[in-house]
Each structure stands twice: as structure tokens, then as C-alpha cells.
Amino acid sequence: MATPSVLGPVGERVPDVERIAVLRANALGDFIFILPALEALRAAYPGAEIVLFGAPWHAELWRDRPGPVDRVLVVPPAPGIRDAGPDEPPASMDEFLAEARQERIDLALQLHGGGANSNPVVAGLGARVTAGLRAEDAPPLDRWIRYVYYQPEVIRYLEVVALVGAPATTIVPALEVTEADRAEAREVLGEPARPRVALHPGATDTRRRWPPERFGEVARALAGDGYEVLVTGTPAERETVDAVVAAAGVPVRPQVGTLSLGGLAACYAGCALVVSNDSGPLHLAGAVGARTVGVYWIGNLINGATPMRARHRPIASWTTHCPVCGVDCTPGIYPHRPGDGDCPHRDSFVADVPVIEVVEAARELLT
């Protein structure tokens, strides 16, 4: 019998739970979205060990970090679960699951996606109770709710853990920054001579990238306001960072691959503001307490933007047609609308966001 809560019904708590497995093996921003769900599980099952079934980077991030994850088991690369790293040897999912069943898991949760590939993995852990999301093409778990694409991600996963008696304790993702993180950031960046802001112009999906020259204009404006401007990026984003630095036309500090994920968290926590595309670093910045201005495509804003406005300003592009061929890109989600909803182009869907909107939002948060 479900009981009501602020976010909807809460299912019965599973008795005698000593170990909880949570499958979430994808990217940084995706992981930040489940932090409130993990906090809800910790509150509902305070004596249980929470084991994250994740990627190698999760194991690195959670080494000696306080929070709701007690341990990480790295899931092998598999279709719909995670891609293999460049030097990662092949591994058998069947062998991994056989070993994982030795963990004697009581409760297994699929917080990974629609479930076509991930529900069989969760079911294969041998838990007494399984729960998670289920798209139309996915097999069921013991307790499940329908996966509906357009839904705020944080709420999506809070609804899943509510199925097993874990009501929400917060809707705000939070990640603790450690002293080791801060020491790394100080070693790489030095002590700030003036307040810092960081720009992150990259995004894995090129359709989410605001043009580098626009970031350059923002960098120039904020440097003129007296801020030290950092431009962060991964090694794969070096060309984009270089383009921002060139467009800025004023001294800024590029930081490409200079910081670990923990060091980057400390870097952002020490900044007065982070301006970014919709990307993992944007959500990381919010989780460590930074003020943020995020540039979003409207669909991604629905799913990924925080509803909080005291320290966050998401700015939306309302583009729904491909800027190259004009195809309406919504029918993949809404199949009764005209067109096939797909095209091969990956040009920016957020290029129409004006610089002045970002600069005004930044200055408002900085005052």
C-alpha cells in the first residue's frame, strides 16, 4: 500500500536490507542527477551499504569522498550500459554478474535509463527486490514506473527510489569537496588575486554548444568587470577552448585537462560564477555550490535544468527545427507530428541565444 509524500506515492520499504545496488554507469551530469535519490536511499536505509555499479571514473571520484555512495563496482562495457575506455580490456558481463551475485544484494535499483539494456543487468544481480524505470521495449522489474522522456531528471530518479520506501529528502544535488580536491586546485591554479569566474564551452553533443566566439565575448565582458577568467575543458575540447581564448582578446586562463574531476569540483566551488553549456561540468558546478549560468536547448532545459533561481540562471534556446535542413526535430518524441524528426546534422541548436542575455544573467548573480 503506497503512502503519500510531497513528490507522490511512496511504496513499502523492503525489510532487512543490508546491501543496495544502484546501476548508473553513464556520464558526469547523468550521475549528478541521481544524488538526491541516493540521499533518499541513505535516509530510508541508514544501515545498508550502497554500492554504485558504475564506470571507472565513478570509482576515482568516490575514493575517500564522504557521501551516499559506500563503494563502487565498475560494470563492464556493454551496449546501452557504457562504452569502453581507450585502453580498457574486454570483459564478460555474464562473468561480472556471476561475481556480483556473491555480494548477496538485497535491493537492486536501475537508475540508468529506459531499461531495455539495463533492466536485464539489474535483474541478473539476484537481488530479493528490484526496482527501476521501464520504457515500452524494456522488460519489467519487481517494482517499476514508466520511463517518459520529458521529465526533470532529478525527479525521475526520486520517483524510482520512492517505489522502495525512500521518499525525497532534497531535490538539490550536492557533492562534497574534499581537502584533497582543494589542495589540487590550489597547486594547479594558485591563489586567486581577484575573484574568479569559469567558462566551460564544451559539450559532448555538439548541438548543445554555444559558439566559442560568444563565450569569448562573455570572457571579455567579465574580465573587464575585474574577474579572473578561467576556460575549462577536456583534452578533446582543446580546440574549442583555444577558440574561446582567441575570441576573448584579453588575458584568460585556459585549463585543458589540468585538473582531475575532484580538482575541477574544487575549482568551481572557489569560483564566483560558472558559465557553461548544458554539460556535466555545469551540473558539477551547481552540486558543489557555485552560481551558474547555463545555456540550454529547450528540451534539455526541461530535463536537466535546476528549478532553483537563487544562484542559477538557465537560458533557453527555443529552436526545434534543424538550423541546417529545417527538419522538425520533435517527432521522435511526438510521433503524431509531421516529419520523421531526424536528420544527420549536429550543428548548434543554441546559437540563437544572445550574448547580452548571458552577460546580464552573469552580472545579476555576481552582484
mmCIF file of C-alpha atoms in Angstrom, residues 34-164:
data_model
loop_
_atom_site.group_PDB
_atom_site.id
_atom_site.type_symbol
_atom_site.label_atom_id
_atom_site.label_comp_id
_atom_site.label_asym_id
_atom_site.label_seq_id
_atom_site.Cartn_x
_atom_site.Cartn_y
_atom_site.Cartn_z
ATOM 1 C CA ILE A 34 20.792 10.861 -9.051
ATOM 2 C CA LEU A 35 22.470 12.352 -5.972
ATOM 3 C CA PRO A 36 19.139 13.310 -4.334
ATOM 4 C CA ALA A 37 17.853 9.770 -4.971
ATOM 5 C CA LEU A 38 20.962 8.345 -3.306
ATOM 6 C CA GLU A 39 20.419 10.664 -0.330
ATOM 7 C CA ALA A 40 16.827 9.406 -0.077
ATOM 8 C CA LEU A 41 18.059 5.809 -0.040
ATOM 9 C CA ARG A 42 20.607 6.631 2.658
ATOM 10 C CA ALA A 43 17.895 8.205 4.828
ATOM 11 C CA ALA A 44 15.455 5.318 4.319
ATOM 12 C CA TYR A 45 18.053 2.553 4.776
ATOM 13 C CA PRO A 46 20.650 4.094 7.112
ATOM 14 C CA GLY A 47 22.294 0.789 7.977
ATOM 15 C CA ALA A 48 22.610 -0.535 4.439
ATOM 16 C CA GLU A 49 25.691 -0.425 2.238
ATOM 17 C CA ILE A 50 25.009 1.456 -1.010
ATOM 18 C CA VAL A 51 27.081 0.066 -3.875
ATOM 19 C CA LEU A 52 27.186 2.057 -7.085
ATOM 20 C CA PHE A 53 27.507 -0.088 -10.202
ATOM 21 C CA GLY A 54 29.254 2.476 -12.348
ATOM 22 C CA ALA A 55 32.147 3.399 -14.614
ATOM 23 C CA PRO A 56 35.860 3.694 -13.808
ATOM 24 C CA TRP A 57 35.580 7.427 -13.237
ATOM 25 C CA HIS A 58 32.970 6.837 -10.517
ATOM 26 C CA ALA A 59 35.473 4.720 -8.605
ATOM 27 C CA GLU A 60 38.048 7.505 -8.821
ATOM 28 C CA LEU A 61 35.588 10.225 -7.783
ATOM 29 C CA TRP A 62 34.275 8.308 -4.762
ATOM 30 C CA ARG A 63 37.631 7.248 -3.392
ATOM 31 C CA ASP A 64 37.674 8.685 0.168
ATOM 32 C CA ARG A 65 34.794 11.074 -0.552
ATOM 33 C CA PRO A 66 32.008 11.499 2.011
ATOM 34 C CA GLY A 67 28.527 10.981 0.641
ATOM 35 C CA PRO A 68 25.805 8.441 -0.033
ATOM 36 C CA VAL A 69 27.994 6.003 -2.023
ATOM 37 C CA ASP A 70 29.851 3.489 0.132
ATOM 38 C CA ARG A 71 31.565 1.555 -2.635
ATOM 39 C CA VAL A 72 31.824 1.409 -6.441
ATOM 40 C CA LEU A 73 31.856 -1.716 -8.583
ATOM 41 C CA VAL A 74 32.880 -0.994 -12.173
ATOM 42 C CA VAL A 75 30.449 -2.516 -14.662
ATOM 43 C CA PRO A 76 31.968 -3.974 -17.849
ATOM 44 C CA PRO A 77 31.408 -2.089 -21.105
ATOM 45 C CA ALA A 78 28.236 -3.281 -22.809
ATOM 46 C CA PRO A 79 25.674 -1.902 -25.293
ATOM 47 C CA GLY A 80 23.384 0.589 -23.573
ATOM 48 C CA ILE A 81 25.385 0.395 -20.333
ATOM 49 C CA ARG A 82 28.662 2.196 -21.012
ATOM 50 C CA ASP A 83 31.358 2.494 -23.677
ATOM 51 C CA ALA A 84 34.800 1.004 -23.216
ATOM 52 C CA GLY A 85 37.728 3.264 -22.403
ATOM 53 C CA PRO A 86 40.549 3.608 -24.955
ATOM 54 C CA ASP A 87 42.827 1.062 -23.244
ATOM 55 C CA GLU A 88 40.188 -0.970 -21.446
ATOM 56 C CA PRO A 89 40.369 -4.726 -21.998
ATOM 57 C CA PRO A 90 37.184 -6.590 -22.944
ATOM 58 C CA ALA A 91 35.204 -8.142 -20.093
ATOM 59 C CA SER A 92 32.273 -10.509 -19.851
ATOM 60 C CA MET A 93 29.013 -9.183 -18.413
ATOM 61 C CA ASP A 94 27.924 -12.743 -17.581
ATOM 62 C CA GLU A 95 31.081 -13.325 -15.548
ATOM 63 C CA PHE A 96 30.673 -9.949 -13.840
ATOM 64 C CA LEU A 97 27.077 -10.715 -12.850
ATOM 65 C CA ALA A 98 28.068 -14.133 -11.545
ATOM 66 C CA GLU A 99 30.650 -12.478 -9.285
ATOM 67 C CA ALA A 100 28.233 -9.704 -8.298
ATOM 68 C CA ARG A 101 25.680 -12.249 -7.133
ATOM 69 C CA GLN A 102 28.194 -13.271 -4.498
ATOM 70 C CA GLU A 103 27.656 -9.833 -2.951
ATOM 71 C CA ARG A 104 24.270 -11.040 -1.646
ATOM 72 C CA ILE A 105 22.409 -7.905 -2.738
ATOM 73 C CA ASP A 106 19.041 -7.331 -1.082
ATOM 74 C CA LEU A 107 17.757 -4.443 -3.196
ATOM 75 C CA ALA A 108 18.824 -3.533 -6.749
ATOM 76 C CA LEU A 109 17.808 -0.284 -8.438
ATOM 77 C CA GLN A 110 18.006 0.674 -12.102
ATOM 78 C CA LEU A 111 18.632 4.438 -12.224
ATOM 79 C CA HIS A 112 20.278 4.208 -15.627
ATOM 80 C CA GLY A 113 17.610 4.892 -18.263
ATOM 81 C CA GLY A 114 14.726 3.265 -20.070
ATOM 82 C CA GLY A 115 15.788 -0.257 -19.155
ATOM 83 C CA ALA A 116 15.987 -2.134 -22.475
ATOM 84 C CA ASN A 117 19.641 -2.957 -21.757
ATOM 85 C CA SER A 118 19.916 -2.093 -18.082
ATOM 86 C CA ASN A 119 16.935 -3.954 -16.620
ATOM 87 C CA PRO A 120 18.381 -7.373 -17.557
ATOM 88 C CA VAL A 121 21.632 -6.374 -15.816
ATOM 89 C CA VAL A 122 19.770 -5.372 -12.646
ATOM 90 C CA ALA A 123 17.628 -8.495 -12.777
ATOM 91 C CA GLY A 124 20.811 -10.552 -13.144
ATOM 92 C CA LEU A 125 22.182 -9.373 -9.794
ATOM 93 C CA GLY A 126 19.976 -11.828 -7.912
ATOM 94 C CA ALA A 127 18.532 -9.251 -5.507
ATOM 95 C CA ARG A 128 15.477 -10.043 -3.396
ATOM 96 C CA VAL A 129 13.724 -6.951 -4.825
ATOM 97 C CA THR A 130 14.434 -4.986 -7.997
ATOM 98 C CA ALA A 131 13.039 -1.590 -8.993
ATOM 99 C CA GLY A 132 13.548 0.958 -11.728
ATOM 100 C CA LEU A 133 12.350 2.524 -14.938
ATOM 101 C CA ARG A 134 10.705 0.770 -17.828
ATOM 102 C CA ALA A 135 10.368 2.032 -21.389
ATOM 103 C CA GLU A 136 7.998 0.229 -23.733
ATOM 104 C CA ASP A 137 10.762 -2.030 -25.082
ATOM 105 C CA ALA A 138 12.168 -2.937 -21.655
ATOM 106 C CA PRO A 139 11.465 -5.996 -19.505
ATOM 107 C CA PRO A 140 9.794 -5.318 -16.145
ATOM 108 C CA LEU A 141 11.413 -5.327 -12.737
ATOM 109 C CA ASP A 142 9.628 -6.184 -9.477
ATOM 110 C CA ARG A 143 8.621 -2.560 -8.989
ATOM 111 C CA TRP A 144 8.741 -0.102 -11.859
ATOM 112 C CA ILE A 145 7.421 3.119 -13.283
ATOM 113 C CA ARG A 146 7.153 4.083 -16.914
ATOM 114 C CA TYR A 147 10.090 5.913 -18.472
ATOM 115 C CA VAL A 148 8.748 9.117 -20.051
ATOM 116 C CA TYR A 149 11.403 11.103 -21.875
ATOM 117 C CA TYR A 150 10.467 14.662 -20.917
ATOM 118 C CA GLN A 151 10.702 14.767 -17.138
ATOM 119 C CA PRO A 152 13.145 16.554 -14.832
ATOM 120 C CA GLU A 153 15.869 14.000 -14.286
ATOM 121 C CA VAL A 154 16.225 14.568 -10.541
ATOM 122 C CA ILE A 155 12.500 13.943 -10.051
ATOM 123 C CA ARG A 156 12.595 10.895 -12.333
ATOM 124 C CA TYR A 157 15.025 9.058 -10.059
ATOM 125 C CA LEU A 158 13.378 10.243 -6.867
ATOM 126 C CA GLU A 159 10.196 8.587 -8.115
ATOM 127 C CA VAL A 160 12.111 5.334 -8.606
ATOM 128 C CA VAL A 161 13.551 5.197 -5.086
ATOM 129 C CA ALA A 162 10.128 6.110 -3.696
ATOM 130 C CA LEU A 163 8.937 2.753 -5.071
ATOM 131 C CA VAL A 164 11.036 1.072 -2.367
#
